[in-house]
């Protein structure tokens, strides 16, 4: 009968399909095991997969520990005790954030706020008497920054980590009187647009001391966020200065792009001397981002 013929024909097909399924599953297991063996730690939570990986080099002087969130590098630290306090990654001494902390803000007893913890690298610039207050939405990142990296523990400054969405936390808090406030949450492919709206920048300005510096990290492979920040600066009556930091592989310094928002004339003049810092002005006709309107398509890099 035809049904018997069709069943006889399909039996080998199902058998091959089953074998392929088993082989695929076995291959995935092997890949996962290989991935686990090459990493110090792999964990996951609501916000995604986090991996801590040690990269070793000949002689050990440039051994580093890296925090990865998906494929995004969230910070790295030298394993050599003699170098572990050196800032790395996007936070070179000539990066926008480092310049704001070390050159254009108060000379002592600074209050520094940072939205986005990563490995806590910016704490390497802290001094005795300074306070570094981090805002981090992912509890696992906060745990890894304390247990797998030592930037927070090594810093002479007082450090604290506030868990939760940075903007919402700032909205609820009394004025923090920051001398520098760093917004560092846009390097990935999932940009939290609510941190770049006119309303968000008004919150940031409220928490700045008079003459304080607002710093926005806009390094991103796919998006050019500079026009959005330029418009926000104009709305606040601030000058926006773009600072480009070039990479230096010998120090594990990555290329980065920052915008400093300032209001003091002497600070603006000083900042223009850094890395050919140039002033940003709003683009005519570009709609500002608000809590009711954002447009990622309009800032894509083509």
GROMACS .gro file of C-alpha atoms in nm:
model
  302
    1UNK     CA    1   0.000   0.000   0.000
    2UNK     CA    2   0.116   0.355  -0.062
    3UNK     CA    3   0.114   0.438   0.308
    4UNK     CA    4   0.355   0.153   0.381
    5UNK     CA    5   0.588   0.272   0.104
    6UNK     CA    6   0.587   0.630   0.233
    7UNK     CA    7   0.653   0.516   0.589
    8UNK     CA    8   0.941   0.299   0.473
    9UNK     CA    9   1.088   0.592   0.287
   10UNK     CA   10   1.056   0.828   0.581
   11UNK     CA   11   1.214   0.598   0.840
   12UNK     CA   12   1.571   0.663   0.711
   13UNK     CA   13   1.496   1.035   0.691
   14UNK     CA   14   1.385   1.050   1.053
   15UNK     CA   15   1.686   0.849   1.151
   16UNK     CA   16   1.922   1.090   0.978
   17UNK     CA   17   1.740   1.387   1.135
   18UNK     CA   18   1.775   1.234   1.480
   19UNK     CA   19   2.146   1.172   1.428
   20UNK     CA   20   2.196   1.529   1.309
   21UNK     CA   21   2.014   1.658   1.616
   22UNK     CA   22   2.235   1.455   1.846
   23UNK     CA   23   2.548   1.569   1.663
   24UNK     CA   24   2.438   1.934   1.683
   25UNK     CA   25   2.369   1.905   2.056
   26UNK     CA   26   2.705   1.740   2.113
   27UNK     CA   27   2.877   2.015   1.915
   28UNK     CA   28   2.706   2.282   2.125
   29UNK     CA   29   2.814   2.112   2.445
   30UNK     CA   30   3.174   2.102   2.322
   31UNK     CA   31   3.160   2.472   2.228
   32UNK     CA   32   3.016   2.570   2.566
   33UNK     CA   33   3.282   2.367   2.748
   34UNK     CA   34   3.554   2.530   2.539
   35UNK     CA   35   3.410   2.873   2.613
   36UNK     CA   36   3.391   2.798   2.985
   37UNK     CA   37   3.750   2.674   2.992
   38UNK     CA   38   3.875   2.997   2.833
   39UNK     CA   39   3.699   3.224   3.085
   40UNK     CA   40   3.750   3.284   3.454
   41UNK     CA   41   3.380   3.332   3.516
   42UNK     CA   42   3.054   3.324   3.320
   43UNK     CA   43   2.726   3.445   3.472
   44UNK     CA   44   2.391   3.570   3.346
   45UNK     CA   45   2.104   3.776   3.476
   46UNK     CA   46   1.808   3.974   3.342
   47UNK     CA   47   2.045   4.223   3.173
   48UNK     CA   48   2.243   3.965   2.977
   49UNK     CA   49   2.551   3.742   2.986
   50UNK     CA   50   2.864   3.858   3.168
   51UNK     CA   51   3.208   3.704   3.126
   52UNK     CA   52   3.535   3.763   3.305
   53UNK     CA   53   3.839   3.658   3.107
   54UNK     CA   54   4.212   3.667   3.184
   55UNK     CA   55   4.439   3.732   2.888
   56UNK     CA   56   4.799   3.627   2.945
   57UNK     CA   57   5.108   3.754   2.763
   58UNK     CA   58   5.472   3.652   2.752
   59UNK     CA   59   5.647   3.767   3.068
   60UNK     CA   60   5.318   3.858   3.238
   61UNK     CA   61   5.370   4.235   3.246
   62UNK     CA   62   5.071   4.292   3.017
   63UNK     CA   63   4.838   4.026   3.155
   64UNK     CA   64   4.489   4.174   3.186
   65UNK     CA   65   4.150   4.077   3.322
   66UNK     CA   66   3.855   4.177   3.104
   67UNK     CA   67   3.484   4.221   3.176
   68UNK     CA   68   3.261   4.145   2.877
   69UNK     CA   69   2.887   4.206   2.859
   70UNK     CA   70   2.786   4.014   2.548
   71UNK     CA   71   3.049   4.133   2.299
   72UNK     CA   72   3.096   4.475   2.463
   73UNK     CA   73   3.413   4.539   2.662
   74UNK     CA   74   3.315   4.693   2.997
   75UNK     CA   75   3.665   4.738   3.130
   76UNK     CA   76   3.998   4.569   3.182
   77UNK     CA   77   4.266   4.574   3.449
   78UNK     CA   78   4.633   4.478   3.461
   79UNK     CA   79   4.695   4.170   3.675
   80UNK     CA   80   5.049   4.282   3.761
   81UNK     CA   81   5.025   4.439   4.112
   82UNK     CA   82   5.263   4.711   4.001
   83UNK     CA   83   5.026   4.818   3.721
   84UNK     CA   84   4.679   4.725   3.844
   85UNK     CA   85   4.599   5.080   3.956
   86UNK     CA   86   4.666   5.220   3.610
   87UNK     CA   87   4.350   5.321   3.423
   88UNK     CA   88   4.291   5.131   3.100
   89UNK     CA   89   4.032   5.085   2.826
   90UNK     CA   90   3.839   5.405   2.738
   91UNK     CA   91   3.975   5.598   3.036
   92UNK     CA   92   4.323   5.707   2.930
   93UNK     CA   93   4.463   6.017   3.106
   94UNK     CA   94   4.380   6.221   2.796
   95UNK     CA   95   4.023   6.089   2.764
   96UNK     CA   96   3.738   6.331   2.820
   97UNK     CA   97   3.641   6.189   3.159
   98UNK     CA   98   3.998   6.185   3.290
   99UNK     CA   99   4.062   6.541   3.173
  100UNK     CA  100   3.747   6.662   3.342
  101UNK     CA  101   3.843   6.496   3.671
  102UNK     CA  102   4.213   6.587   3.672
  103UNK     CA  103   4.234   6.918   3.486
  104UNK     CA  104   3.916   7.122   3.462
  105UNK     CA  105   3.730   7.067   3.788
  106UNK     CA  106   3.808   7.148   4.151
  107UNK     CA  107   4.166   7.082   4.263
  108UNK     CA  108   4.069   6.892   4.578
  109UNK     CA  109   3.787   6.712   4.756
  110UNK     CA  110   3.586   6.649   4.444
  111UNK     CA  111   3.252   6.476   4.420
  112UNK     CA  112   3.236   6.268   4.104
  113UNK     CA  113   2.922   6.093   3.984
  114UNK     CA  114   2.931   5.820   3.721
  115UNK     CA  115   2.633   5.659   3.546
  116UNK     CA  116   2.761   5.315   3.447
  117UNK     CA  117   3.005   5.122   3.668
  118UNK     CA  118   3.178   4.865   3.448
  119UNK     CA  119   3.493   4.767   3.636
  120UNK     CA  120   3.506   5.101   3.821
  121UNK     CA  121   3.812   5.216   3.627
  122UNK     CA  122   3.756   5.589   3.681
  123UNK     CA  123   3.814   5.538   4.054
  124UNK     CA  124   4.183   5.510   3.961
  125UNK     CA  125   4.179   5.891   3.937
  126UNK     CA  126   4.040   5.931   4.288
  127UNK     CA  127   4.242   6.095   4.565
  128UNK     CA  128   4.208   6.096   4.939
  129UNK     CA  129   3.917   6.324   5.020
  130UNK     CA  130   3.738   6.265   4.688
  131UNK     CA  131   3.406   6.082   4.658
  132UNK     CA  132   3.317   5.868   4.357
  133UNK     CA  133   2.947   5.780   4.347
  134UNK     CA  134   2.853   5.521   4.083
  135UNK     CA  135   2.506   5.439   3.954
  136UNK     CA  136   2.469   5.088   3.810
  137UNK     CA  137   2.153   4.913   3.693
  138UNK     CA  138   2.297   4.559   3.688
  139UNK     CA  139   2.363   4.401   4.032
  140UNK     CA  140   2.595   4.140   3.880
  141UNK     CA  141   2.824   4.407   3.738
  142UNK     CA  142   2.841   4.570   4.081
  143UNK     CA  143   2.933   4.233   4.234
  144UNK     CA  144   3.201   4.161   3.973
  145UNK     CA  145   3.353   4.509   4.008
  146UNK     CA  146   3.409   4.433   4.377
  147UNK     CA  147   3.513   4.067   4.359
  148UNK     CA  148   3.701   4.029   4.028
  149UNK     CA  149   3.855   4.377   3.990
  150UNK     CA  150   4.018   4.612   4.240
  151UNK     CA  151   3.979   4.966   4.103
  152UNK     CA  152   3.719   5.045   4.370
  153UNK     CA  153   3.909   4.883   4.655
  154UNK     CA  154   4.245   5.034   4.554
  155UNK     CA  155   4.120   5.391   4.515
  156UNK     CA  156   4.223   5.642   4.784
  157UNK     CA  157   3.885   5.807   4.725
  158UNK     CA  158   3.565   5.710   4.898
  159UNK     CA  159   3.360   5.497   4.657
  160UNK     CA  160   2.994   5.400   4.664
  161UNK     CA  161   2.765   5.215   4.425
  162UNK     CA  162   2.394   5.294   4.395
  163UNK     CA  163   2.198   5.010   4.235
  164UNK     CA  164   1.920   5.098   3.992
  165UNK     CA  165   1.859   5.302   3.680
  166UNK     CA  166   2.091   5.602   3.699
  167UNK     CA  167   1.844   5.864   3.582
  168UNK     CA  168   1.565   5.741   3.807
  169UNK     CA  169   1.802   5.733   4.103
  170UNK     CA  170   1.912   6.091   4.037
  171UNK     CA  171   1.553   6.205   3.996
  172UNK     CA  172   1.470   6.072   4.344
  173UNK     CA  173   1.782   6.204   4.517
  174UNK     CA  174   1.850   6.541   4.673
  175UNK     CA  175   2.108   6.753   4.491
  176UNK     CA  176   2.443   6.570   4.492
  177UNK     CA  177   2.663   6.875   4.419
  178UNK     CA  178   2.887   6.687   4.177
  179UNK     CA  179   3.197   6.864   4.049
  180UNK     CA  180   3.204   6.612   3.762
  181UNK     CA  181   2.917   6.395   3.642
  182UNK     CA  182   3.005   6.128   3.383
  183UNK     CA  183   2.737   5.962   3.171
  184UNK     CA  184   2.894   5.639   3.049
  185UNK     CA  185   2.626   5.409   2.911
  186UNK     CA  186   2.630   5.431   2.531
  187UNK     CA  187   2.910   5.209   2.400
  188UNK     CA  188   2.686   4.908   2.331
  189UNK     CA  189   2.435   4.849   2.055
  190UNK     CA  190   2.138   4.894   2.289
  191UNK     CA  191   2.141   5.263   2.375
  192UNK     CA  192   1.934   5.376   2.676
  193UNK     CA  193   1.778   5.673   2.500
  194UNK     CA  194   1.605   5.796   2.817
  195UNK     CA  195   1.950   5.907   2.938
  196UNK     CA  196   1.988   6.146   2.642
  197UNK     CA  197   1.665   6.341   2.647
  198UNK     CA  198   1.617   6.708   2.732
  199UNK     CA  199   1.451   6.605   3.057
  200UNK     CA  200   1.741   6.377   3.151
  201UNK     CA  201   1.998   6.653   3.096
  202UNK     CA  202   1.794   6.886   3.315
  203UNK     CA  203   1.825   6.627   3.593
  204UNK     CA  204   2.202   6.606   3.541
  205UNK     CA  205   2.237   6.985   3.554
  206UNK     CA  206   2.048   6.997   3.883
  207UNK     CA  207   2.307   6.770   4.043
  208UNK     CA  208   2.610   6.972   3.926
  209UNK     CA  209   2.785   7.229   4.136
  210UNK     CA  210   2.811   7.576   3.978
  211UNK     CA  211   3.098   7.547   3.733
  212UNK     CA  212   3.075   7.168   3.738
  213UNK     CA  213   3.147   6.959   3.429
  214UNK     CA  214   2.905   6.718   3.267
  215UNK     CA  215   3.085   6.452   3.061
  216UNK     CA  216   2.912   6.224   2.811
  217UNK     CA  217   3.088   5.920   2.667
  218UNK     CA  218   2.961   5.873   2.310
  219UNK     CA  219   3.202   5.612   2.172
  220UNK     CA  220   2.984   5.392   1.954
  221UNK     CA  221   3.047   5.192   1.639
  222UNK     CA  222   2.701   5.244   1.493
  223UNK     CA  223   2.565   5.572   1.626
  224UNK     CA  224   2.684   5.934   1.617
  225UNK     CA  225   2.536   6.084   1.932
  226UNK     CA  226   2.726   6.414   1.915
  227UNK     CA  227   2.438   6.616   1.759
  228UNK     CA  228   2.202   6.504   2.036
  229UNK     CA  229   2.444   6.609   2.308
  230UNK     CA  230   2.519   6.937   2.130
  231UNK     CA  231   2.149   7.023   2.126
  232UNK     CA  232   2.111   6.929   2.493
  233UNK     CA  233   2.406   7.152   2.583
  234UNK     CA  234   2.252   7.446   2.399
  235UNK     CA  235   1.922   7.392   2.581
  236UNK     CA  236   2.109   7.411   2.912
  237UNK     CA  237   2.309   7.718   2.810
  238UNK     CA  238   2.637   7.522   2.816
  239UNK     CA  239   2.923   7.486   2.571
  240UNK     CA  240   2.980   7.140   2.425
  241UNK     CA  241   3.338   7.037   2.349
  242UNK     CA  242   3.421   6.718   2.160
  243UNK     CA  243   3.734   6.540   2.284
  244UNK     CA  244   3.883   6.251   2.087
  245UNK     CA  245   4.124   6.013   2.260
  246UNK     CA  246   4.351   5.804   2.038
  247UNK     CA  247   4.434   5.441   2.121
  248UNK     CA  248   4.760   5.327   2.278
  249UNK     CA  249   4.796   4.948   2.278
  250UNK     CA  250   5.096   4.946   2.511
  251UNK     CA  251   4.875   5.080   2.793
  252UNK     CA  252   4.552   4.909   2.682
  253UNK     CA  253   4.401   5.251   2.611
  254UNK     CA  254   4.123   5.236   2.354
  255UNK     CA  255   4.019   5.514   2.123
  256UNK     CA  256   3.722   5.703   2.262
  257UNK     CA  257   3.495   5.999   2.198
  258UNK     CA  258   3.366   6.231   2.469
  259UNK     CA  259   3.165   6.551   2.497
  260UNK     CA  260   3.234   6.791   2.784
  261UNK     CA  261   2.953   7.031   2.876
  262UNK     CA  262   3.090   7.343   3.049
  263UNK     CA  263   2.992   7.694   3.145
  264UNK     CA  264   3.307   7.861   3.283
  265UNK     CA  265   3.497   8.064   3.018
  266UNK     CA  266   3.838   7.976   3.166
  267UNK     CA  267   3.749   7.606   3.166
  268UNK     CA  268   3.631   7.621   2.807
  269UNK     CA  269   3.954   7.786   2.696
  270UNK     CA  270   4.160   7.527   2.882
  271UNK     CA  271   3.961   7.235   2.745
  272UNK     CA  272   4.012   7.343   2.386
  273UNK     CA  273   4.381   7.275   2.432
  274UNK     CA  274   4.312   6.906   2.497
  275UNK     CA  275   4.346   6.672   2.201
  276UNK     CA  276   4.227   6.930   1.950
  277UNK     CA  277   3.900   6.959   2.141
  278UNK     CA  278   3.650   7.138   1.922
  279UNK     CA  279   3.324   7.306   2.002
  280UNK     CA  280   3.001   7.141   1.897
  281UNK     CA  281   2.702   7.344   1.787
  282UNK     CA  282   2.347   7.220   1.727
  283UNK     CA  283   2.259   7.118   1.374
  284UNK     CA  284   1.990   7.339   1.220
  285UNK     CA  285   1.660   7.160   1.181
  286UNK     CA  286   1.747   6.856   1.393
  287UNK     CA  287   1.474   6.771   1.640
  288UNK     CA  288   1.589   6.750   2.000
  289UNK     CA  289   1.536   6.428   2.191
  290UNK     CA  290   1.272   6.439   2.462
  291UNK     CA  291   1.097   6.179   2.672
  292UNK     CA  292   0.827   6.180   2.403
  293UNK     CA  293   1.057   6.169   2.098
  294UNK     CA  294   1.385   5.994   2.017
  295UNK     CA  295   1.518   5.889   1.677
  296UNK     CA  296   1.800   5.634   1.666
  297UNK     CA  297   1.764   5.598   1.290
  298UNK     CA  298   1.855   5.965   1.253
  299UNK     CA  299   2.193   5.919   1.426
  300UNK     CA  300   2.307   5.603   1.247
  301UNK     CA  301   2.656   5.614   1.101
  302UNK     CA  302   2.632   5.544   0.729
   0.00000   0.00000   0.00000
